[in-house]
Tab-separated table of C-alpha atoms in Angstrom:
chain	number	residue	atom	x	y	z
A	3	MET	CA	-11.307	7.899	18.385
A	4	ALA	CA	-10.975	4.899	15.982
A	5	PHE	CA	-7.651	3.782	14.565
A	6	GLU	CA	-6.977	4.884	11.046
A	7	LEU	CA	-4.940	2.331	9.082
A	8	HIS	CA	-3.446	3.661	5.856
A	9	VAL	CA	-2.260	1.090	3.338
A	10	TRP	CA	-1.549	0.401	-0.323
A	11	GLY	CA	-4.902	-0.423	-1.912
A	12	PRO	CA	-6.319	-3.624	-3.301
A	13	ALA	CA	-4.578	-5.143	-6.325
A	14	LEU	CA	-3.716	-8.507	-7.909
A	15	GLY	CA	-6.874	-9.960	-6.394
A	16	LEU	CA	-5.678	-9.246	-2.818
A	17	ASP	CA	-6.553	-6.662	-0.187
A	18	SER	CA	-3.268	-4.889	-0.849
A	19	ILE	CA	-0.222	-4.998	-3.109
A	20	ASP	CA	2.270	-4.767	-0.210
A	21	PRO	CA	3.153	-7.747	2.058
A	22	GLU	CA	3.292	-5.738	5.326
A	23	CYS	CA	0.009	-4.022	4.445
A	24	LEU	CA	-1.555	-7.466	3.844
A	25	ALA	CA	-0.199	-8.685	7.212
A	26	THR	CA	-1.563	-5.640	9.112
A	27	ILE	CA	-4.966	-5.879	7.469
A	28	ALA	CA	-5.254	-9.604	8.288
A	29	CYS	CA	-4.209	-8.954	11.894
A	30	PHE	CA	-6.660	-6.073	12.389
A	31	ARG	CA	-9.453	-7.991	10.730
A	32	GLN	CA	-9.059	-10.836	13.136
A	33	LEU	CA	-8.114	-9.207	16.414
A	34	VAL	CA	-9.450	-5.581	16.400
A	35	PRO	CA	-13.206	-4.930	16.630
A	36	ARG	CA	-14.562	-3.533	13.423
A	37	GLU	CA	-16.046	-0.422	15.074
A	38	ASP	CA	-12.569	0.534	16.466
A	39	TRP	CA	-10.757	1.012	13.208
A	40	THR	CA	-11.068	2.256	9.644
A	41	LEU	CA	-9.104	1.136	6.617
A	42	ILE	CA	-7.963	3.807	4.147
A	43	ALA	CA	-6.325	2.946	0.826
A	44	SER	CA	-4.356	6.177	0.667
A	45	ASN	CA	-1.691	4.823	-1.684
A	46	ASP	CA	0.500	7.647	-0.459
A	47	ALA	CA	3.452	7.016	1.858
A	48	SER	CA	3.739	10.746	2.572
A	49	VAL	CA	0.663	10.645	4.841
A	50	SER	CA	3.053	9.352	7.538
A	51	PRO	CA	6.032	11.268	8.844
A	52	ASP	CA	8.139	8.156	8.202
A	53	CYS	CA	6.956	8.018	4.524
A	54	CYS	CA	6.142	4.398	4.880
A	55	LEU	CA	3.013	2.196	4.554
A	56	PRO	CA	1.266	0.624	6.413
A	57	ALA	CA	0.781	3.586	8.752
A	58	LEU	CA	-1.476	3.870	11.781
A	59	SER	CA	-2.915	7.174	13.004
A	60	HIS	CA	-4.294	7.301	16.562
A	61	HIS	CA	-4.985	10.494	18.501
A	62	GLY	CA	-2.566	12.431	16.299
A	63	THR	CA	0.242	9.842	16.705
A	64	TRP	CA	1.602	8.116	13.633
A	65	THR	CA	3.261	4.736	13.565
A	66	SER	CA	4.610	3.072	10.428
A	67	GLY	CA	5.542	-0.576	9.680
A	68	TYR	CA	3.890	-3.850	10.687
A	69	VAL	CA	6.144	-4.549	13.678
A	70	ASN	CA	5.966	-0.970	14.947
A	71	ILE	CA	2.198	-0.878	14.683
A	72	LEU	CA	1.770	-4.041	16.709
A	73	SER	CA	4.239	-2.777	19.293
A	74	TYR	CA	2.310	0.489	19.576
A	75	LEU	CA	-0.989	-1.364	20.094
A	76	ALA	CA	0.627	-3.647	22.722
A	77	GLU	CA	2.086	-0.697	24.680
A	78	ASN	CA	-1.361	0.989	24.791
A	79	GLY	CA	-3.104	-2.218	25.829
A	80	ASN	CA	-5.159	-2.485	22.618
A	81	LEU	CA	-3.709	-5.713	21.334
A	82	GLN	CA	-1.900	-8.509	23.266
A	83	ILE	CA	-0.984	-10.983	20.588
A	84	ASP	CA	2.456	-12.289	21.720
A	85	ASP	CA	2.320	-11.897	25.470
A	86	ASP	CA	2.156	-15.589	26.222
A	87	LEU	CA	5.101	-16.614	23.992
A	88	THR	CA	8.049	-18.387	25.617
A	89	PRO	CA	11.550	-16.976	25.314
A	90	LEU	CA	12.369	-19.639	22.701
A	91	GLN	CA	9.235	-18.770	20.741
A	92	ARG	CA	10.089	-15.101	20.815
A	93	ALA	CA	13.519	-15.840	19.503
A	94	ASP	CA	12.111	-17.987	16.715
A	95	SER	CA	9.614	-15.245	15.923
A	96	LEU	CA	12.305	-12.564	15.674
A	97	ALA	CA	14.555	-14.718	13.543
A	98	CYS	CA	11.798	-15.732	11.160
A	99	ALA	CA	10.445	-12.180	10.834
A	100	SER	CA	13.944	-11.057	9.859
A	101	PHE	CA	14.137	-13.930	7.379
A	102	LEU	CA	10.858	-12.872	5.806
A	103	ALA	CA	11.879	-9.227	5.605
A	104	THR	CA	15.154	-10.087	3.810
A	105	ARG	CA	14.858	-13.332	1.813
A	106	GLY	CA	11.091	-13.214	1.470
A	107	ALA	CA	11.034	-9.617	0.386
A	108	GLY	CA	13.829	-10.385	-2.112
A	109	LEU	CA	11.877	-13.263	-3.715
A	110	VAL	CA	8.706	-11.110	-3.968
A	111	ALA	CA	10.743	-8.333	-5.504
A	112	MET	CA	12.231	-10.721	-8.072
A	113	SER	CA	8.821	-12.137	-8.941
A	114	LEU	CA	6.804	-8.975	-9.241
A	115	TYR	CA	9.210	-6.107	-9.679
A	116	VAL	CA	12.603	-7.102	-11.060
A	117	SER	CA	11.243	-9.427	-13.698
A	118	PRO	CA	10.663	-7.163	-16.760
A	119	ARG	CA	7.644	-9.117	-18.026
A	120	ALA	CA	5.991	-9.346	-14.630
A	121	TRP	CA	6.553	-5.608	-14.096
A	122	SER	CA	5.155	-4.505	-17.480
A	123	GLU	CA	2.291	-6.932	-17.599
A	124	ILE	CA	1.154	-7.197	-13.945
A	125	THR	CA	2.778	-4.913	-11.318
A	126	ARG	CA	3.041	-1.633	-13.221
A	127	PRO	CA	-0.622	-1.723	-14.356
A	128	ALA	CA	-1.657	-2.520	-10.827
A	129	TYR	CA	0.065	0.577	-9.449
A	130	SER	CA	-1.353	2.617	-12.337
A	131	SER	CA	-4.850	1.602	-11.276
A	132	LEU	CA	-4.184	2.731	-7.670
A	133	LEU	CA	-2.533	6.084	-8.401
A	134	PRO	CA	-3.926	9.308	-9.961
A	135	PHE	CA	-2.228	11.073	-12.807
A	136	PRO	CA	0.556	12.258	-12.882
A	137	LEU	CA	1.847	10.176	-9.992
A	138	THR	CA	1.775	7.169	-12.277
A	139	TRP	CA	4.980	8.652	-13.817
A	140	THR	CA	6.990	8.891	-10.546
A	141	VAL	CA	5.758	6.540	-7.848
A	142	PRO	CA	5.904	3.111	-9.642
A	143	PRO	CA	9.535	3.618	-10.824
A	144	ALA	CA	10.549	4.610	-7.275
A	145	VAL	CA	8.838	1.568	-5.812
A	146	ARG	CA	10.524	-0.707	-8.337
A	147	ALA	CA	13.929	0.867	-7.652
A	148	ALA	CA	13.517	0.029	-3.989
A	149	ALA	CA	12.568	-3.548	-4.827
A	150	VAL	CA	15.534	-3.956	-7.118
A	151	GLU	CA	17.824	-2.872	-4.226
A	152	LYS	CA	16.381	-5.629	-2.034
A	153	ALA	CA	17.037	-8.220	-4.669
A	154	GLU	CA	20.582	-6.970	-5.357
A	155	HIS	CA	21.305	-6.932	-1.641
A	156	LEU	CA	20.659	-10.685	-1.518
A	157	GLY	CA	22.858	-11.256	-4.497
A	158	ILE	CA	20.033	-12.684	-6.628
A	159	GLY	CA	19.397	-9.652	-8.864
A	160	HIS	CA	21.264	-11.288	-11.728
A	161	LEU	CA	18.526	-13.969	-11.948
A	162	ALA	CA	16.156	-11.451	-13.486
A	163	ALA	CA	17.847	-11.638	-16.875
A	164	GLU	CA	15.101	-12.490	-19.356
A	165	VAL	CA	15.811	-12.877	-23.042
A	166	ASP	CA	13.895	-14.184	-25.972
A	167	ALA	CA	13.425	-17.929	-25.449
A	168	GLU	CA	13.596	-18.600	-29.142
A	169	ASP	CA	16.986	-19.425	-30.609
A	170	PRO	CA	17.591	-16.937	-33.405
A	171	SER	CA	20.144	-19.244	-35.057
A	172	SER	CA	17.325	-21.734	-35.778
A	173	HIS	CA	15.797	-19.281	-38.266
A	174	ASP	CA	19.024	-18.653	-40.239
A	175	LEU	CA	19.804	-20.384	-43.479
A	176	ALA	CA	21.898	-23.500	-43.364
A	177	GLU	CA	25.633	-22.691	-43.286
A	178	THR	CA	28.028	-24.276	-45.739
A	179	THR	CA	31.800	-24.800	-45.723
A	180	ALA	CA	34.215	-23.409	-48.289
A	181	THR	CA	33.866	-26.660	-50.299
A	182	GLY	CA	30.044	-26.331	-50.432
A	183	PHE	CA	29.112	-29.043	-47.929
A	184	LEU	CA	26.642	-28.345	-45.113
A	185	ARG	CA	28.350	-27.313	-41.860
A	186	LEU	CA	27.346	-29.657	-39.021
A	187	ARG	CA	26.147	-28.105	-35.790
A	188	GLN	CA	28.559	-28.375	-32.947
A	189	ARG	CA	27.539	-30.897	-30.248
A	190	LEU	CA	26.970	-28.994	-27.094
A	191	GLY	CA	26.440	-30.069	-23.529
A	192	PRO	CA	23.254	-29.337	-21.515
A	193	SER	CA	24.761	-26.178	-19.900
A	194	ARG	CA	25.620	-24.655	-23.317
A	195	THR	CA	22.326	-25.471	-24.991
A	196	MET	CA	20.209	-23.940	-22.234
A	197	GLN	CA	18.923	-20.421	-22.727
A	198	PRO	CA	19.885	-17.774	-20.084
A	199	GLU	CA	16.306	-17.545	-18.780
A	200	HIS	CA	16.294	-21.342	-18.219
A	201	THR	CA	19.437	-21.197	-16.135
A	202	ALA	CA	18.061	-18.271	-14.195
A	203	ALA	CA	14.779	-20.156	-13.573
A	204	ILE	CA	16.653	-23.139	-12.119
A	205	ARG	CA	18.668	-20.967	-9.751
A	206	PHE	CA	15.593	-18.968	-8.772
A	207	GLN	CA	13.783	-22.221	-8.010
A	208	HIS	CA	16.599	-23.245	-5.759
A	209	PHE	CA	16.269	-20.044	-3.703
A	210	THR	CA	12.506	-20.579	-3.596
A	211	GLU	CA	12.725	-24.116	-2.325
A	212	ASP	CA	15.249	-23.122	0.303
A	213	PHE	CA	12.919	-20.387	1.548
A	214	TYR	CA	9.869	-22.553	1.718
A	215	HIS	CA	11.838	-25.341	3.417
A	216	VAL	CA	12.865	-23.073	6.289
A	217	LEU	CA	9.278	-21.922	6.895
A	218	ASP	CA	7.963	-25.462	6.635
A	219	GLN	CA	10.474	-26.767	9.185
A	220	LEU	CA	9.626	-23.980	11.648
A	221	ARG	CA	5.892	-24.676	11.345
A	222	GLY	CA	6.146	-28.475	11.367
A	223	ASN	CA	2.820	-30.130	12.149
A	224	LYS	CA	1.471	-27.199	14.188
A	225	LYS	CA	-1.624	-25.346	13.041
A	226	PHE	CA	0.318	-22.060	13.094
A	227	PHE	CA	4.004	-21.287	13.150
A	228	LEU	CA	4.539	-21.088	16.958
A	229	ARG	CA	1.472	-22.702	18.532
A	230	ASP	CA	-1.765	-24.517	17.755
A	231	ASP	CA	-4.469	-22.533	19.497
A	232	ARG	CA	-4.231	-19.105	17.870
A	233	PRO	CA	-1.963	-17.172	15.437
A	234	SER	CA	0.852	-14.928	16.536
A	235	SER	CA	2.225	-11.786	14.928
A	236	LEU	CA	4.616	-13.957	12.923
A	237	ASP	CA	1.726	-15.862	11.329
A	238	PHE	CA	0.117	-12.782	9.869
A	239	LEU	CA	3.536	-11.502	8.577
A	240	ALA	CA	4.157	-14.826	6.872
A	241	TYR	CA	0.614	-14.733	5.476
A	242	GLY	CA	1.246	-11.364	3.821
A	243	TYR	CA	4.410	-12.600	2.009
A	244	LEU	CA	2.982	-15.997	1.067
A	245	GLN	CA	-0.123	-14.369	-0.447
A	246	LEU	CA	1.913	-12.331	-2.812
A	247	MET	CA	4.011	-15.378	-3.717
A	248	ARG	CA	0.806	-17.056	-4.885
A	249	VAL	CA	0.174	-14.400	-7.555
A	250	LYS	CA	0.382	-15.891	-10.993
A	251	THR	CA	3.176	-14.274	-12.953
A	252	PRO	CA	4.663	-14.967	-16.451
A	253	HIS	CA	7.195	-17.156	-14.599
A	254	PRO	CA	5.093	-18.545	-11.674
A	255	ILE	CA	7.919	-20.358	-9.912
A	256	LEU	CA	6.941	-19.124	-6.434
A	257	LYS	CA	3.337	-20.161	-6.937
A	258	THR	CA	4.076	-23.542	-8.501
A	259	VAL	CA	6.602	-24.660	-5.855
A	260	LEU	CA	4.331	-23.554	-2.997
A	261	GLU	CA	1.209	-25.316	-4.248
A	262	LYS	CA	2.899	-28.494	-5.455
A	263	SER	CA	5.812	-29.128	-3.167
A	264	TYR	CA	4.847	-27.465	0.114
A	265	THR	CA	1.207	-28.271	0.589
A	266	ARG	CA	1.399	-27.738	4.322
A	267	LEU	CA	2.267	-24.075	3.793
A	268	ALA	CA	-0.629	-23.746	1.358
A	269	GLY	CA	-2.838	-25.273	4.091
A	270	PHE	CA	-1.524	-22.621	6.505
A	271	LEU	CA	-2.855	-19.862	4.194
A	272	ARG	CA	-6.321	-21.554	4.268
A	273	GLU	CA	-6.165	-21.568	8.132
A	274	ILE	CA	-5.482	-17.806	8.219
A	275	ASP	CA	-8.176	-17.225	5.604
A	276	GLY	CA	-10.678	-18.969	7.817
A	277	TYR	CA	-9.809	-16.621	10.680
A	278	GLU	CA	-9.371	-13.279	8.960
A	279	HIS	CA	-12.559	-13.371	6.876
A	280	ALA	CA	-14.714	-13.261	10.009
A	281	GLN	CA	-15.699	-9.626	9.335
A	282	ASP	CA	-15.893	-7.215	6.472
A	283	LEU	CA	-13.189	-4.616	6.098
A	284	PRO	CA	-14.105	-1.127	7.223
A	285	TRP	CA	-12.977	0.728	4.071
A	286	ARG	CA	-13.141	4.485	3.934
A	287	GLU	CA	-12.312	6.791	1.066
A	288	PRO	CA	-9.120	8.864	1.464
A	289	ALA	CA	-9.291	12.605	1.629
A	290	PRO	CA	-8.928	14.241	-1.782
A	291	LYS	CA	-5.602	15.878	-2.415
A	292	GLY	CA	-6.591	18.366	-5.093
A	293	THR	CA	-4.558	19.652	-7.979
A	294	VAL	CA	-2.029	21.451	-5.810
A	295	GLY	CA	-1.414	18.353	-3.711
A	296	LEU	CA	-0.940	16.170	-6.728
A	297	ILE	CA	1.524	18.589	-8.324
A	298	GLY	CA	3.436	18.771	-5.043
A	299	ARG	CA	3.661	14.969	-4.831
A	300	PHE	CA	4.732	14.799	-8.463
A	301	ALA	CA	7.443	17.393	-7.785
A	302	GLU	CA	8.682	15.390	-4.770
A	303	GLY	CA	8.811	12.210	-6.827
A	304	SER	CA	10.706	14.005	-9.561
A	305	MET	CA	13.142	15.359	-6.950
A	306	GLU	CA	13.785	11.905	-5.548
A	307	ALA	CA	14.614	10.618	-9.033
A	308	VAL	CA	17.359	13.205	-9.638
A	309	PRO	CA	20.792	11.392	-9.415
A	310	GLY	CA	23.003	12.695	-6.660
A	311	VAL	CA	20.271	14.764	-5.062
A	312	GLY	CA	17.367	12.365	-4.447
A	313	GLY	CA	19.008	10.767	-1.451
A	314	SER	CA	19.677	14.064	0.225
A	315	TRP	CA	16.179	15.182	-0.486
A	316	ARG	CA	14.675	12.102	1.134
A	317	LYS	CA	16.804	12.511	4.255
A	318	TRP	CA	15.984	16.175	4.591
A	319	ARG	CA	12.264	15.614	4.033
A	320	GLY	CA	12.271	12.752	6.520
A	321	GLY	CA	13.455	14.878	9.404
A	322	GLY	CA	16.704	16.591	8.583
A	323	VAL	CA	20.032	15.836	6.991
A	324	LYS	CA	22.487	15.350	9.841
A	325	SER	CA	25.955	16.773	9.731
A	326	TRP	CA	29.085	15.196	11.110
A	327	GLU	CA	29.660	17.789	13.861
A	328	HIS	CA	26.110	18.285	15.109
A	329	ASP	CA	23.645	15.357	14.607
A	330	ASP	CA	20.620	17.616	15.013
A	331	VAL	CA	21.627	20.265	12.516
A	332	LYS	CA	20.658	20.139	8.869
A	333	ASP	CA	23.395	20.310	6.274
A	334	PRO	CA	22.777	23.575	4.447
A	335	THR	CA	24.495	22.499	1.206
A	336	GLN	CA	22.364	19.419	0.808
A	337	MET	CA	19.274	21.398	1.832
A	338	ILE	CA	19.939	23.944	-0.842
A	339	LEU	CA	20.426	21.262	-3.462
A	340	ALA	CA	17.189	19.584	-2.377
A	341	VAL	CA	15.125	22.765	-2.385
A	342	GLY	CA	16.735	23.924	-5.639
A	343	GLY	CA	15.891	20.626	-7.260
A	344	LEU	CA	12.344	20.864	-6.084
A	345	VAL	CA	11.956	24.342	-7.506
A	346	ALA	CA	13.423	23.144	-10.817
A	347	SER	CA	10.998	20.215	-10.911
A	348	VAL	CA	8.031	22.461	-10.330
A	349	ALA	CA	9.291	24.832	-13.032
A	350	ALA	CA	9.730	21.975	-15.425
A	351	LEU	CA	6.197	20.749	-14.801
A	352	GLY	CA	4.828	24.205	-15.253
A	353	ALA	CA	6.705	24.550	-18.501
A	354	VAL	CA	5.259	21.267	-19.757
A	355	VAL	CA	1.729	22.443	-18.943
A	356	VAL	CA	2.279	25.797	-20.691
A	357	ILE	CA	3.767	24.246	-23.783
A	358	ARG	CA	0.919	21.757	-24.068
A	359	ALA	CA	-1.559	24.660	-23.774
A	360	LEU	CA	0.007	26.547	-26.695
A	361	SER	CA	-1.352	26.200	-30.207
A	362	PRO	CA	0.834	24.316	-32.674
A	363	PHE	CA	3.710	26.330	-34.078
A	364	GLY	CA	2.705	27.441	-37.607
A	365	ALA	CA	3.292	25.908	-41.074
A	366	LYS	CA	6.668	25.019	-42.520
A	367	THR	CA	6.688	28.083	-44.779
A	368	HIS	CA	5.416	31.569	-43.905
A	369	ARG	CA	4.425	34.022	-46.612
A	370	PHE	CA	3.914	37.721	-45.916
A	371	GLU	CA	2.137	39.921	-48.555
A	372	PRO	CA	0.922	43.499	-48.418
A	373	ALA	CA	-2.728	44.142	-48.739
A	374	ILE	CA	-3.837	44.784	-52.365
A	375	LYS	CA	-5.948	47.878	-52.809
A	376	ASN	CA	-8.937	47.816	-55.069
A	377	LYS	CA	-7.707	49.538	-58.172
A	378	PRO	CA	-9.183	49.533	-61.691
A	379	GLY	CA	-7.411	47.747	-64.464
A	380	LEU	CA	-5.246	44.664	-64.250
A	381	HIS	CA	-4.208	45.164	-60.579
A	382	GLN	CA	-6.923	42.798	-59.507
A	383	PHE	CA	-5.068	39.871	-61.132
A	384	GLY	CA	-2.158	39.915	-58.751
A	385	GLU	CA	1.524	40.287	-59.586
A	386	ILE	CA	1.149	39.362	-63.269
A	387	GLY	CA	-1.667	41.852	-63.624
A	388	MET	CA	0.451	44.605	-62.037
A	389	MET	CA	3.286	43.868	-64.494
A	390	LEU	CA	1.051	43.970	-67.531
A	391	ASP	CA	-0.761	47.086	-66.299
A	392	GLY	CA	2.576	48.927	-66.319
A	393	LEU	CA	3.091	48.403	-70.088
A	394	SER	CA	2.384	51.347	-72.360
A	395	VAL	CA	0.328	49.234	-74.653
A	396	TRP	CA	-2.531	49.334	-72.156
A	397	GLU	CA	-2.489	53.071	-71.794
């Protein structure tokens, strides 16, 4: 039975919109025979019990995450990529992988998710092209919220402040003093004349250069990060993050610094490209979910967005909410809240569907009149005719 690799689909001109999915695809493309695996852009983390992509399915066993997938393949003898590494190389690989998953993920989150312009102009439309309606309402905000947490954890979330670059005071009329003379502008230093987005850009560039410097020092003059003859698991992971950093955004600091100041790292990407394009990707269409499945996923996403309940729901859905006394027993209170919230979400969705199906509620004014019988005389002319018909002059 072939391996089934489930990932986030192609976007932004790349094979995937997720760095670990890009790393896994590149690794499989180079090291796993094409007939032994299929690639499925499921765009649905719920396909895996861990609710995480990339996810590998093999003989009914699910494994999620880049590192876990490679470990599973190594344990089963399907892929031996790091067997010949020395203890020092293994330590460097572990440290650099952790650095990529923290600082690298934070920089990618800042560039594509936290930045309001990048999110509205690039990243959000990319997810909308991958997801069916109505999941476009729930999944992208949840993905962005997770990315914001990564940036805030590193203490760089404040760099996302973007304001209008134009100085509004420049459009105002000239101010005058009480005596009628023009008021001179106050002489300000460089720090006071800079706009907030300029200050944020300088600090973000500092974080970017520090990140690239660490990677460049580890690689040195080697063809790959740890050796010259062939790539290791670290090389494919770095490739996934660096590819997303090359995406052109409204503020392309990551792309500009990489291509102009760290040309050796840009050359590393070309080395991996020369390896991993040796074979076409074995894409396969995901199984259709149907209307019921989409509504269920929408309800789950709505449930996760409920403040105070979403966390309990995710824990319960992921394998049980543990209590303090018994680690393998689900907390009934949190379970009730989660299930109750899910039912409320489904009911709300059903109400929206029903309301949209109803005809518009009538006009502003309603007029009710009894039916007028066909009578001879002036009755046929309405109320005025009935009043005139009652006068004796017409008798």
